[in-house]
Amino acid sequence: MSQRVYLFTRFERFWHWAQALLVLVLLFSGFAIRSVHDLLPFGPAVRLHETAAWLLIGLWVFAIFWHFTTGQWRQYIPTLERIGAVVRFYAYGIFVGDPHPYRQTPQRKHNPLQRLAYLGVKLVINPLVWVTGLAYLFWEPLRELAPAWLGLEQVAGLHVLGAFLMLAFVIIHVYLTTTGHTPLAHIKAMISGWETLHDDEVIEPRPRKG
């Protein structure tokens, strides 16, 4: 038997896919600016990069407002509960057919490992990308405020570091979306909002009394 659960709201799905598209555009145009590929000329790459960056900033501001007004920010509070079991599952259990040790619910959509990963993105990767990107864009008026050791070249280097960290996250994230009961199960859930939970998934432990 299986159970269908409505996990992802319309806004969450819109935010997810819009953010994914803009991040990919930023990576593509950013690597063009750095001459990693020549699929896009320098001038159009810069304009595309800046446009996508401002759109993503606007999306994030609206998403932050939505998360705090709806209380969905609680989904990202880190926890170490059952994290050992989740790590063992991804390191070994997934390859031998073990059931996932975490059961999603509308109140707890992300397992402990996901929460830590998303926290790292929000507290490390995103700030690194945006602070360095905006500093690079507005370097002239900020030059006098920067410490002596920090120049435009260092700002650009840190921005590229953030881009590679984001690329690594995207690759890992895409891989993990294929680890459901079918390779496309999690992707379909993020399109429709409905996730199918199977009986072999472990029920979450009951809250401790006292």
Coordinates of N, CA and C in Angstrom, one line a residue:
M1 N 0.8 -1.2 0.0 CA 0.0 0.0 0.0 C 0.9 1.3 0.0
S2 N 0.3 2.4 -0.5 CA 1.0 3.6 -0.5 C 0.1 4.7 -0.1
Q3 N 0.6 5.8 0.3 CA -0.2 7.0 0.7 C 0.3 8.2 0.0
R4 N -0.6 9.0 -0.5 CA -0.2 10.3 -1.2 C -0.4 11.4 -0.2
V5 N 0.6 12.2 -0.1 CA 0.6 13.3 0.9 C 0.9 14.6 0.1
Y6 N 0.1 15.7 0.4 CA 0.4 16.9 -0.3 C 1.5 17.7 0.5
L7 N 2.7 17.7 0.0 CA 3.8 18.3 0.8 C 4.2 19.7 0.3
F8 N 4.1 20.0 -1.0 CA 4.7 21.2 -1.5 C 3.6 22.1 -2.1
T9 N 3.4 23.3 -1.5 CA 2.4 24.3 -2.0 C 2.8 24.8 -3.3
R10 N 1.9 25.5 -3.9 CA 2.1 26.2 -5.2 C 3.3 27.1 -5.1
F11 N 3.3 27.9 -4.1 CA 4.4 28.9 -4.0 C 5.7 28.2 -3.8
E12 N 5.8 27.1 -3.0 CA 7.0 26.4 -2.8 C 7.5 25.8 -4.1
R13 N 6.6 25.3 -4.9 CA 7.0 24.8 -6.2 C 7.5 25.9 -7.2
F14 N 6.8 27.0 -7.2 CA 7.2 28.1 -8.0 C 8.5 28.6 -7.6
W15 N 8.7 28.8 -6.3 CA 10.0 29.3 -5.8 C 11.1 28.4 -6.1
H16 N 10.9 27.1 -5.9 CA 11.9 26.1 -6.2 C 12.4 26.1 -7.6
W17 N 11.4 26.0 -8.6 CA 11.8 25.9 -10.0 C 12.3 27.3 -10.5
A18 N 11.8 28.4 -10.1 CA 12.3 29.7 -10.5 C 13.7 29.9 -10.0
Q19 N 13.9 29.5 -8.7 CA 15.3 29.6 -8.2 C 16.2 28.7 -8.9
A20 N 15.8 27.5 -9.2 CA 16.7 26.6 -9.9 C 17.1 27.2 -11.3
L21 N 16.1 27.7 -12.0 CA 16.3 28.3 -13.3 C 17.3 29.4 -13.3
L22 N 17.1 30.3 -12.3 CA 17.9 31.5 -12.2 C 19.3 31.1 -11.8
V23 N 19.5 30.2 -10.9 CA 20.8 29.7 -10.5 C 21.6 29.1 -11.6
L24 N 20.9 28.3 -12.5 CA 21.6 27.7 -13.6 C 22.0 28.8 -14.6
V25 N 21.1 29.8 -14.8 CA 21.4 31.0 -15.7 C 22.6 31.7 -15.2
L26 N 22.7 31.9 -13.9 CA 23.8 32.6 -13.3 C 25.1 31.8 -13.4
L27 N 25.0 30.5 -13.2 CA 26.2 29.7 -13.4 C 26.7 29.7 -14.9
F28 N 25.8 29.5 -15.8 CA 26.1 29.5 -17.2 C 26.7 30.9 -17.6
S29 N 26.1 32.0 -17.3 CA 26.6 33.3 -17.7 C 27.8 33.6 -16.9
G30 N 27.9 33.2 -15.7 CA 29.1 33.5 -14.9 C 30.4 32.8 -15.4
F31 N 30.2 31.6 -15.8 CA 31.3 30.9 -16.3 C 31.7 31.4 -17.7
A32 N 30.7 31.9 -18.4 CA 31.0 32.6 -19.7 C 31.9 33.8 -19.5
I33 N 31.5 34.6 -18.4 CA 32.3 35.8 -18.1 C 33.7 35.4 -17.8
R34 N 33.9 34.3 -17.1 CA 35.2 33.9 -16.7 C 35.9 33.1 -17.8
S35 N 35.3 33.0 -19.0 CA 35.9 32.4 -20.2 C 36.1 30.9 -20.0
V36 N 35.3 30.3 -19.1 CA 35.3 28.8 -18.9 C 34.7 28.2 -20.2
H37 N 33.7 28.8 -20.8 CA 33.2 28.4 -22.1 C 33.0 29.6 -23.0
D38 N 32.8 29.4 -24.3 CA 32.6 30.5 -25.2 C 31.2 30.4 -25.9
L39 N 30.3 29.8 -25.2 CA 28.9 29.7 -25.7 C 28.1 31.0 -25.7
L40 N 28.6 32.0 -25.0 CA 27.9 33.3 -24.9 C 29.0 34.4 -24.9
P41 N 28.9 35.4 -25.7 CA 29.9 36.5 -25.7 C 29.9 37.2 -24.4
F42 N 31.0 37.9 -24.1 CA 31.2 38.5 -22.8 C 30.1 39.6 -22.5
G43 N 29.8 40.5 -23.4 CA 28.9 41.5 -23.2 C 27.5 41.0 -22.8
P44 N 26.9 40.2 -23.7 CA 25.6 39.6 -23.3 C 25.6 38.7 -22.0
A45 N 26.8 38.1 -21.8 CA 26.9 37.3 -20.6 C 26.8 38.2 -19.3
V46 N 27.5 39.3 -19.4 CA 27.4 40.2 -18.2 C 26.0 40.7 -18.0
R47 N 25.3 41.1 -19.1 CA 24.0 41.7 -18.9 C 23.0 40.6 -18.4
L48 N 23.2 39.4 -19.0 CA 22.3 38.3 -18.5 C 22.6 37.9 -17.0
H49 N 23.8 38.0 -16.7 CA 24.2 37.6 -15.3 C 23.6 38.6 -14.3
E50 N 23.7 39.9 -14.6 CA 23.2 41.0 -13.7 C 21.7 40.9 -13.7
T51 N 21.0 40.7 -14.8 CA 19.6 40.6 -14.8 C 19.1 39.4 -13.9
A52 N 19.7 38.2 -14.1 CA 19.3 37.1 -13.4 C 19.6 37.3 -11.9
A53 N 20.7 38.0 -11.6 CA 21.0 38.2 -10.2 C 20.0 39.0 -9.5
W54 N 19.6 40.1 -10.1 CA 18.5 41.0 -9.5 C 17.2 40.3 -9.4
L55 N 16.9 39.4 -10.4 CA 15.6 38.7 -10.3 C 15.7 37.7 -9.1
L56 N 16.8 37.1 -8.9 CA 17.0 36.1 -7.9 C 16.9 36.8 -6.5
I57 N 17.6 37.9 -6.4 CA 17.5 38.7 -5.1 C 16.0 39.0 -4.8
G58 N 15.3 39.5 -5.8 CA 13.9 39.8 -5.6 C 13.1 38.6 -5.2
L59 N 13.4 37.4 -5.8 CA 12.7 36.2 -5.5 C 13.0 35.8 -4.0
W60 N 14.3 35.9 -3.6 CA 14.7 35.5 -2.3 C 14.0 36.4 -1.2
V61 N 14.0 37.7 -1.5 CA 13.4 38.6 -0.6 C 11.9 38.2 -0.4
F62 N 11.2 37.9 -1.4 CA 9.8 37.6 -1.3 C 9.7 36.2 -0.6
A63 N 10.6 35.3 -0.9 CA 10.5 33.9 -0.3 C 10.8 34.0 1.2
I64 N 11.7 34.9 1.6 CA 12.0 35.0 3.0 C 10.7 35.6 3.7
F65 N 10.1 36.6 3.1 CA 8.8 37.1 3.6 C 7.8 36.0 3.8
W66 N 7.6 35.2 2.7 CA 6.6 34.1 2.7 C 7.0 33.1 3.8
H67 N 8.2 32.7 3.9 CA 8.6 31.7 4.9 C 8.3 32.1 6.4
F68 N 8.6 33.4 6.6 CA 8.4 33.9 8.0 C 6.9 34.2 8.3
T69 N 6.1 34.6 7.3 CA 4.7 34.9 7.5 C 3.9 33.6 7.6
T70 N 4.3 32.6 7.0 CA 3.6 31.3 7.0 C 4.1 30.3 8.1
G71 N 5.3 30.6 8.7 CA 5.9 29.7 9.7 C 6.7 28.6 9.0
Q72 N 6.8 28.6 7.7 CA 7.5 27.5 7.0 C 9.0 27.6 7.3
W73 N 9.5 28.6 7.9 CA 10.9 28.7 8.2 C 11.3 27.6 9.2
R74 N 10.4 27.1 10.0 CA 10.6 26.1 10.9 C 11.1 24.8 10.3
Q75 N 10.8 24.6 9.0 CA 11.2 23.4 8.3 C 12.7 23.3 8.2
Y76 N 13.4 24.4 8.4 CA 14.8 24.4 8.2 C 15.6 24.5 9.5
I77 N 14.9 24.4 10.6 CA 15.6 24.4 11.9 C 16.4 23.1 12.0
P78 N 17.8 23.1 12.2 CA 18.6 21.9 12.2 C 18.3 21.0 13.4
T79 N 18.4 19.7 13.2 CA 18.3 18.8 14.2 C 19.2 17.6 14.0
L80 N 19.7 17.0 15.0 CA 20.6 15.8 14.9 C 19.8 14.5 15.2
E81 N 18.5 14.7 15.4 CA 17.7 13.5 15.6 C 17.6 12.6 14.4
R82 N 18.1 11.3 14.6 CA 18.1 10.3 13.5 C 19.1 10.7 12.4
I83 N 20.0 11.6 12.6 CA 20.9 12.0 11.5 C 21.9 10.8 11.2
G84 N 22.2 10.1 12.3 CA 23.1 8.9 12.0 C 22.5 7.9 11.1
A85 N 21.2 7.6 11.3 CA 20.5 6.7 10.5 C 20.4 7.2 9.0
V86 N 20.2 8.5 8.9 CA 20.1 9.0 7.5 C 21.4 9.0 6.8
V87 N 22.5 9.3 7.5 CA 23.8 9.2 6.9 C 24.1 7.8 6.5
R88 N 23.8 6.8 7.4 CA 24.1 5.4 7.0 C 23.3 5.0 5.8
F89 N 22.1 5.5 5.7 CA 21.2 5.2 4.6 C 21.9 5.6 3.3
Y90 N 22.3 6.9 3.2 CA 22.9 7.4 2.0 C 24.3 6.8 1.7
A91 N 25.0 6.4 2.8 CA 26.3 5.9 2.6 C 26.3 4.4 2.2
Y92 N 25.3 3.7 2.7 CA 25.3 2.2 2.5 C 23.9 1.7 2.2
G93 N 22.9 2.0 3.0 CA 21.6 1.4 2.9 C 20.9 1.6 1.6
I94 N 21.1 2.7 0.9 CA 20.4 3.0 -0.3 C 20.9 2.0 -1.4
F95 N 22.1 1.5 -1.3 CA 22.7 0.6 -2.3 C 22.3 -0.8 -2.1
V96 N 21.7 -1.1 -0.9 CA 21.3 -2.5 -0.7 C 19.8 -2.7 -0.5
G97 N 19.1 -1.6 -0.8 CA 17.6 -1.6 -0.8 C 17.0 -1.4 0.5
D98 N 17.7 -0.8 1.5 CA 17.1 -0.5 2.8 C 16.1 0.6 2.7
P99 N 15.0 0.6 3.5 CA 14.0 1.7 3.5 C 14.6 2.9 4.0
H100 N 14.1 4.1 3.6 CA 14.6 5.3 4.1 C 14.2 5.5 5.6
P101 N 15.1 5.9 6.4 CA 14.8 6.0 7.9 C 14.1 7.2 8.3
Y102 N 13.5 8.0 7.3 CA 12.8 9.2 7.7 C 11.6 9.3 6.8
R103 N 10.5 9.6 7.5 CA 9.2 9.7 6.8 C 8.8 11.2 6.7
Q104 N 8.6 11.7 5.5 CA 8.2 13.1 5.4 C 6.7 13.3 5.8
T105 N 6.5 14.4 6.4 CA 5.1 14.9 6.7 C 5.0 16.4 6.3
P106 N 3.8 16.9 6.1 CA 3.7 18.3 5.8 C 4.4 19.2 6.8
Q107 N 4.5 18.8 8.1 CA 5.1 19.6 9.1 C 6.6 19.4 9.2
R108 N 7.1 18.3 8.6 CA 8.6 17.9 8.6 C 8.9 17.4 7.3
K109 N 9.2 18.3 6.3 CA 9.4 17.9 4.9 C 10.8 17.5 4.7
H110 N 11.8 17.9 5.5 CA 13.2 17.7 5.2 C 13.8 16.9 6.3
N111 N 14.6 15.9 5.9 CA 15.3 15.0 6.9 C 16.4 15.8 7.5
P112 N 17.0 15.3 8.6 CA 18.1 16.0 9.3 C 19.3 16.4 8.4
L113 N 19.7 15.5 7.5 CA 20.8 15.9 6.6 C 20.4 17.0 5.6
Q114 N 19.2 17.0 5.1 CA 18.7 18.0 4.2 C 18.7 19.4 5.0
R115 N 18.3 19.4 6.2 CA 18.2 20.6 7.0 C 19.6 21.2 7.1
L116 N 20.6 20.4 7.4 CA 21.9 20.9 7.6 C 22.5 21.4 6.3
A117 N 22.2 20.7 5.2 CA 22.7 21.1 3.9 C 22.0 22.5 3.5
Y118 N 20.7 22.6 3.7 CA 20.0 23.9 3.4 C 20.5 25.0 4.3
L119 N 20.8 24.7 5.5 CA 21.4 25.7 6.4 C 22.7 26.2 6.0
G120 N 23.5 25.3 5.5 CA 24.8 25.6 4.9 C 24.7 26.5 3.7
V121 N 23.7 26.2 2.9 CA 23.5 27.1 1.7 C 23.0 28.5 2.1
K122 N 22.1 28.5 3.1 CA 21.6 29.8 3.5 C 22.5 30.7 4.3
L123 N 23.4 30.0 5.1 CA 24.3 30.8 5.9 C 25.7 31.0 5.4
V124 N 26.1 30.1 4.4 CA 27.5 30.2 3.9 C 27.5 30.5 2.4
I125 N 26.9 29.7 1.6 CA 27.0 29.9 0.1 C 26.3 31.1 -0.4
N126 N 25.0 31.2 0.0 CA 24.3 32.4 -0.5 C 24.9 33.7 0.0
P127 N 25.2 33.9 1.3 CA 25.8 35.2 1.6 C 27.2 35.4 0.9
L128 N 28.0 34.4 0.7 CA 29.2 34.5 0.0 C 29.0 35.0 -1.4
V129 N 28.1 34.4 -2.1 CA 27.8 34.8 -3.5 C 27.3 36.2 -3.6
W130 N 26.3 36.5 -2.7 CA 25.7 37.8 -2.8 C 26.5 39.0 -2.3
V131 N 27.2 38.8 -1.2 CA 28.0 39.9 -0.7 C 29.1 40.2 -1.7
T132 N 29.8 39.1 -2.2 CA 30.9 39.4 -3.1 C 30.4 39.9 -4.5
G133 N 29.2 39.4 -4.9 CA 28.7 39.8 -6.2 C 28.3 41.3 -6.1
L134 N 27.6 41.7 -5.1 CA 27.2 43.1 -4.9 C 28.5 44.0 -4.7
A135 N 29.4 43.5 -4.0 CA 30.7 44.3 -3.8 C 31.4 44.5 -5.1
Y136 N 31.4 43.4 -5.9 CA 32.1 43.6 -7.3 C 31.3 44.6 -8.1
L137 N 30.0 44.5 -8.1 CA 29.2 45.4 -8.9 C 29.3 46.8 -8.5
F138 N 29.4 47.1 -7.2 CA 29.5 48.5 -6.7 C 30.8 48.7 -6.0
W139 N 31.9 48.2 -6.7 CA 33.2 48.3 -6.1 C 33.7 49.7 -5.9
E140 N 33.5 50.6 -6.9 CA 34.0 51.9 -6.9 C 33.6 52.7 -5.6
P141 N 32.3 52.8 -5.3 CA 32.0 53.5 -4.1 C 32.4 52.8 -2.8
L142 N 32.6 51.5 -2.9 CA 33.0 50.7 -1.7 C 34.5 50.6 -1.5
R143 N 35.3 51.0 -2.5 CA 36.7 50.8 -2.5 C 37.3 51.3 -1.2
E144 N 37.0 52.5 -0.8 CA 37.6 53.2 0.3 C 37.2 52.5 1.6
L145 N 36.1 51.8 1.6 CA 35.6 51.2 2.9 C 36.3 49.8 3.1
A146 N 36.9 49.2 2.0 CA 37.4 47.9 2.0 C 38.8 47.9 2.8
P147 N 39.1 46.8 3.5 CA 40.4 46.8 4.1 C 41.5 46.7 3.1
A148 N 42.7 47.0 3.5 CA 43.8 47.2 2.5 C 44.1 45.9 1.8
W149 N 43.9 44.7 2.5 CA 44.2 43.4 1.8 C 43.2 43.0 0.8
L150 N 42.0 43.6 0.8 CA 40.9 43.2 0.0 C 40.8 44.1 -1.3
G151 N 41.1 43.5 -2.4 CA 41.0 44.2 -3.7 C 39.9 43.6 -4.5
L152 N 39.7 44.1 -5.7 CA 38.7 43.6 -6.6 C 39.0 42.2 -7.1
E153 N 40.3 41.9 -7.2 CA 40.7 40.5 -7.6 C 40.3 39.5 -6.5
Q154 N 40.5 39.9 -5.3 CA 40.1 39.0 -4.2 C 38.6 38.8 -4.1
V155 N 37.9 39.9 -4.3 CA 36.4 39.8 -4.3 C 35.9 38.9 -5.4
A156 N 36.5 39.0 -6.6 CA 36.1 38.2 -7.7 C 36.4 36.7 -7.4
G157 N 37.6 36.5 -6.8 CA 38.0 35.1 -6.5 C 37.0 34.5 -5.5
L158 N 36.6 35.2 -4.5 CA 35.6 34.7 -3.5 C 34.3 34.5 -4.1
H159 N 33.9 35.3 -5.1 CA 32.7 35.1 -5.8 C 32.7 33.8 -6.6
V160 N 33.8 33.5 -7.3 CA 34.0 32.3 -8.0 C 33.9 31.1 -7.1
L161 N 34.5 31.2 -5.9 CA 34.5 30.1 -4.9 C 33.1 29.8 -4.6
G162 N 32.3 30.9 -4.3 CA 30.9 30.7 -4.0 C 30.1 30.0 -5.1
A163 N 30.5 30.4 -6.4 CA 29.8 29.8 -7.6 C 30.1 28.3 -7.6
F164 N 31.4 27.9 -7.4 CA 31.7 26.5 -7.4 C 31.0 25.7 -6.2
L165 N 30.9 26.3 -5.1 CA 30.2 25.7 -4.0 C 28.7 25.5 -4.3
M166 N 28.1 26.5 -5.0 CA 26.7 26.4 -5.4 C 26.6 25.3 -6.5
L167 N 27.5 25.2 -7.4 CA 27.5 24.2 -8.4 C 27.6 22.8 -7.8
A168 N 28.4 22.6 -6.8 CA 28.6 21.3 -6.1 C 27.2 21.0 -5.4
F169 N 26.6 22.0 -4.8 CA 25.3 21.7 -4.1 C 24.3 21.3 -5.2
V170 N 24.2 22.0 -6.3 CA 23.2 21.7 -7.4 C 23.4 20.2 -7.8
I171 N 24.7 19.8 -8.1 CA 25.0 18.5 -8.5 C 24.5 17.4 -7.5
I172 N 24.9 17.6 -6.3 CA 24.5 16.7 -5.2 C 22.9 16.7 -5.1
H173 N 22.3 17.9 -5.1 CA 20.9 18.0 -5.0 C 20.2 17.2 -6.1
V174 N 20.6 17.4 -7.3 CA 20.0 16.7 -8.5 C 20.2 15.2 -8.3
Y175 N 21.4 14.7 -7.9 CA 21.6 13.3 -7.7 C 20.6 12.8 -6.6
L176 N 20.4 13.5 -5.5 CA 19.6 12.9 -4.5 C 18.1 12.9 -4.9
T177 N 17.7 13.8 -5.8 CA 16.3 13.7 -6.3 C 16.0 12.4 -7.0
T178 N 17.0 11.7 -7.4 CA 16.8 10.4 -8.1 C 16.8 9.2 -7.2
T179 N 16.9 9.4 -5.9 CA 17.0 8.3 -4.9 C 15.7 7.9 -4.3
G180 N 14.6 8.3 -4.9 CA 13.3 7.9 -4.4 C 12.9 6.5 -4.8
H181 N 11.7 6.1 -4.7 CA 11.2 4.8 -5.1 C 11.4 4.6 -6.6
T182 N 11.3 5.6 -7.3 CA 11.7 5.7 -8.7 C 12.6 6.9 -9.0
P183 N 13.4 6.9 -10.0 CA 14.3 8.0 -10.2 C 13.6 9.3 -10.4
L184 N 12.3 9.4 -10.8 CA 11.6 10.6 -11.0 C 10.6 10.9 -9.9
A185 N 10.5 10.1 -8.9 CA 9.4 10.3 -7.9 C 9.5 11.6 -7.2
H186 N 10.7 12.0 -6.7 CA 10.8 13.3 -6.0 C 10.6 14.5 -7.0
I187 N 11.1 14.3 -8.2 CA 10.9 15.4 -9.2 C 9.4 15.6 -9.5
K188 N 8.7 14.5 -9.6 CA 7.2 14.6 -9.9 C 6.5 15.3 -8.7
A189 N 7.0 15.0 -7.5 CA 6.4 15.6 -6.3 C 6.6 17.1 -6.3
M190 N 7.8 17.5 -6.7 CA 8.0 19.0 -6.8 C 7.3 19.7 -7.9
I191 N 6.8 18.9 -8.8 CA 5.9 19.5 -9.9 C 4.5 19.5 -9.5
S192 N 4.0 18.4 -8.9 CA 2.6 18.3 -8.6 C 2.3 18.7 -7.2
G193 N 3.2 18.6 -6.3 CA 3.0 18.9 -4.9 C 2.8 17.7 -4.0
W194 N 2.4 16.6 -4.7 CA 2.1 15.3 -4.0 C 3.2 14.4 -4.0
E195 N 3.5 13.9 -2.8 CA 4.6 12.9 -2.6 C 3.9 11.5 -2.2
T196 N 4.3 10.4 -2.8 CA 3.8 9.1 -2.5 C 4.7 8.5 -1.5
L197 N 4.1 8.2 -0.3 CA 4.9 7.5 0.8 C 4.5 6.0 0.8
H198 N 5.5 5.1 0.9 CA 5.2 3.7 0.8 C 5.3 3.1 2.2
D199 N 4.8 1.9 2.3 CA 4.7 1.3 3.6 C 6.1 0.9 4.2
D200 N 7.1 0.7 3.3 CA 8.4 0.3 3.8 C 9.2 1.5 4.4
E201 N 8.6 2.7 4.3 CA 9.3 3.8 5.0 C 9.0 3.8 6.4
V202 N 9.9 4.1 7.2 CA 9.8 4.1 8.7 C 9.0 5.3 9.2
I203 N 8.1 5.0 10.1 CA 7.3 6.1 10.7 C 8.2 6.8 11.6
E204 N 8.0 8.1 11.7 CA 8.8 8.9 12.6 C 8.5 8.5 14.0
P205 N 9.5 8.6 14.9 CA 9.3 8.2 16.3 C 8.4 9.2 17.0
R206 N 7.6 8.7 17.9 CA 6.7 9.6 18.7 C 7.5 10.5 19.5
P207 N 7.0 11.7 19.8 CA 7.7 12.7 20.7 C 7.9 12.1 22.0
R208 N 9.0 12.3 22.6 CA 9.3 11.8 24.0 C 8.4 12.5 25.0
K209 N 7.9 11.8 26.0 CA 7.1 12.4 27.0 C 8.0 13.0 28.1
G210 N 7.5 14.1 28.6 CA 8.3 14.8 29.7 C 9.4 15.6 29.1

